[in-house]
Structure formats: C-alpha cells, structure tokens
C-alpha cells in the first residue's frame, strides 16, 4: 500500500489489477492497505488493532460497512 498510496485512484487500480492477474491461485498474497478499494480482489480481509485480530470479513462486507458510514 505504501508504494501506491501517493498514486491517483486509476493508476493504483491498474497496478493492483495487474498484480492479481499474474497471481497463481495457489499463491497467498498479504496486502496491507489504507484504501478499501485496494482490497477488492481479497478473499478475506483481516482487521488488526494493537496486534490483535478484531475482525475477519469479505470485501463485500467491509465495502457495505463503508457505504453505511
């Protein structure tokens, strides 16, 4: 995420889409992100707080929560 945080949304999307396109299904990627859109390809989103897991959700669940906020 730090590598893409200064990019505009479209460029960030292009880069993350490219990473996921070349990824193998047997490959586990760990993505640390500030923007929810960076996580759109993730199967599980694990939220940490002070080093402890506070939630495990799908992208759809996290996105829906963001819409409500």
CSV table of C-alpha atoms in Angstrom, one decimal:
chain,number,residue,atom,x,y,z
A,1,UNK,CA,0.0,0.0,0.0
A,2,UNK,CA,2.8,2.5,0.8
A,3,UNK,CA,4.1,2.0,-2.8
A,4,UNK,CA,0.7,3.0,-4.2
A,5,UNK,CA,-0.6,5.5,-1.6
A,6,UNK,CA,0.6,8.6,-3.4
A,7,UNK,CA,-0.9,7.4,-6.8
A,8,UNK,CA,-4.2,8.6,-8.2
A,9,UNK,CA,-7.0,6.0,-7.9
A,10,UNK,CA,-6.9,4.9,-11.6
A,11,UNK,CA,-3.1,4.2,-11.5
A,12,UNK,CA,-3.4,2.3,-8.2
A,13,UNK,CA,-6.2,0.2,-9.6
A,14,UNK,CA,-4.2,-0.6,-12.8
A,15,UNK,CA,-1.3,-1.7,-10.7
A,16,UNK,CA,-3.3,-3.8,-8.2
A,17,UNK,CA,-5.3,-5.4,-11.1
A,18,UNK,CA,-2.0,-6.4,-12.8
A,19,UNK,CA,-0.7,-8.0,-9.7
A,20,UNK,CA,-3.8,-10.1,-9.2
A,21,UNK,CA,-3.9,-11.1,-12.9
A,22,UNK,CA,-0.4,-12.6,-12.7
A,23,UNK,CA,-1.0,-14.3,-9.4
A,24,UNK,CA,-1.4,-18.0,-9.1
A,25,UNK,CA,-4.5,-19.5,-7.3
A,26,UNK,CA,-2.1,-21.3,-5.1
A,27,UNK,CA,-0.3,-18.1,-4.1
A,28,UNK,CA,-1.2,-16.3,-0.9
A,29,UNK,CA,-0.8,-12.5,-1.1
A,30,UNK,CA,-0.7,-10.4,2.0
A,31,UNK,CA,-1.9,-6.9,1.3
A,32,UNK,CA,-1.7,-4.0,3.8
A,33,UNK,CA,-3.9,-1.2,2.8
A,34,UNK,CA,-5.4,2.1,3.8
A,35,UNK,CA,-7.9,2.3,1.0
A,36,UNK,CA,-10.7,-0.2,0.9
A,37,UNK,CA,-10.6,-0.3,-2.9
A,38,UNK,CA,-7.1,-1.8,-2.8
A,39,UNK,CA,-8.6,-4.9,-1.2
A,40,UNK,CA,-11.2,-5.6,-3.8
A,41,UNK,CA,-9.6,-8.9,-5.0
A,42,UNK,CA,-9.0,-10.2,-1.5
A,43,UNK,CA,-11.0,-13.3,-0.3
A,44,UNK,CA,-10.5,-12.4,3.4
A,45,UNK,CA,-9.9,-9.1,5.0
A,46,UNK,CA,-8.4,-9.4,8.5
A,47,UNK,CA,-8.5,-6.2,10.5
A,48,UNK,CA,-5.9,-5.8,13.2
A,49,UNK,CA,-5.9,-3.5,16.2
A,50,UNK,CA,-2.9,-3.3,18.5
A,51,UNK,CA,-1.6,-6.5,17.1
A,52,UNK,CA,-4.8,-8.5,17.6
A,53,UNK,CA,-7.4,-9.7,15.1
A,54,UNK,CA,-10.6,-7.7,15.6
A,55,UNK,CA,-12.5,-9.0,12.5
A,56,UNK,CA,-12.3,-11.3,9.5
A,57,UNK,CA,-14.7,-10.3,6.7
A,58,UNK,CA,-15.2,-10.5,3.0
A,59,UNK,CA,-14.5,-7.5,0.7
A,60,UNK,CA,-18.3,-7.2,0.2
A,61,UNK,CA,-18.9,-6.9,4.0
A,62,UNK,CA,-16.2,-4.3,4.5
A,63,UNK,CA,-17.4,-2.3,1.5
A,64,UNK,CA,-21.0,-2.4,2.6
A,65,UNK,CA,-19.9,-1.1,6.0
A,66,UNK,CA,-18.0,1.8,4.4
A,67,UNK,CA,-21.1,2.7,2.4
A,68,UNK,CA,-23.2,2.9,5.6
A,69,UNK,CA,-20.6,5.1,7.3
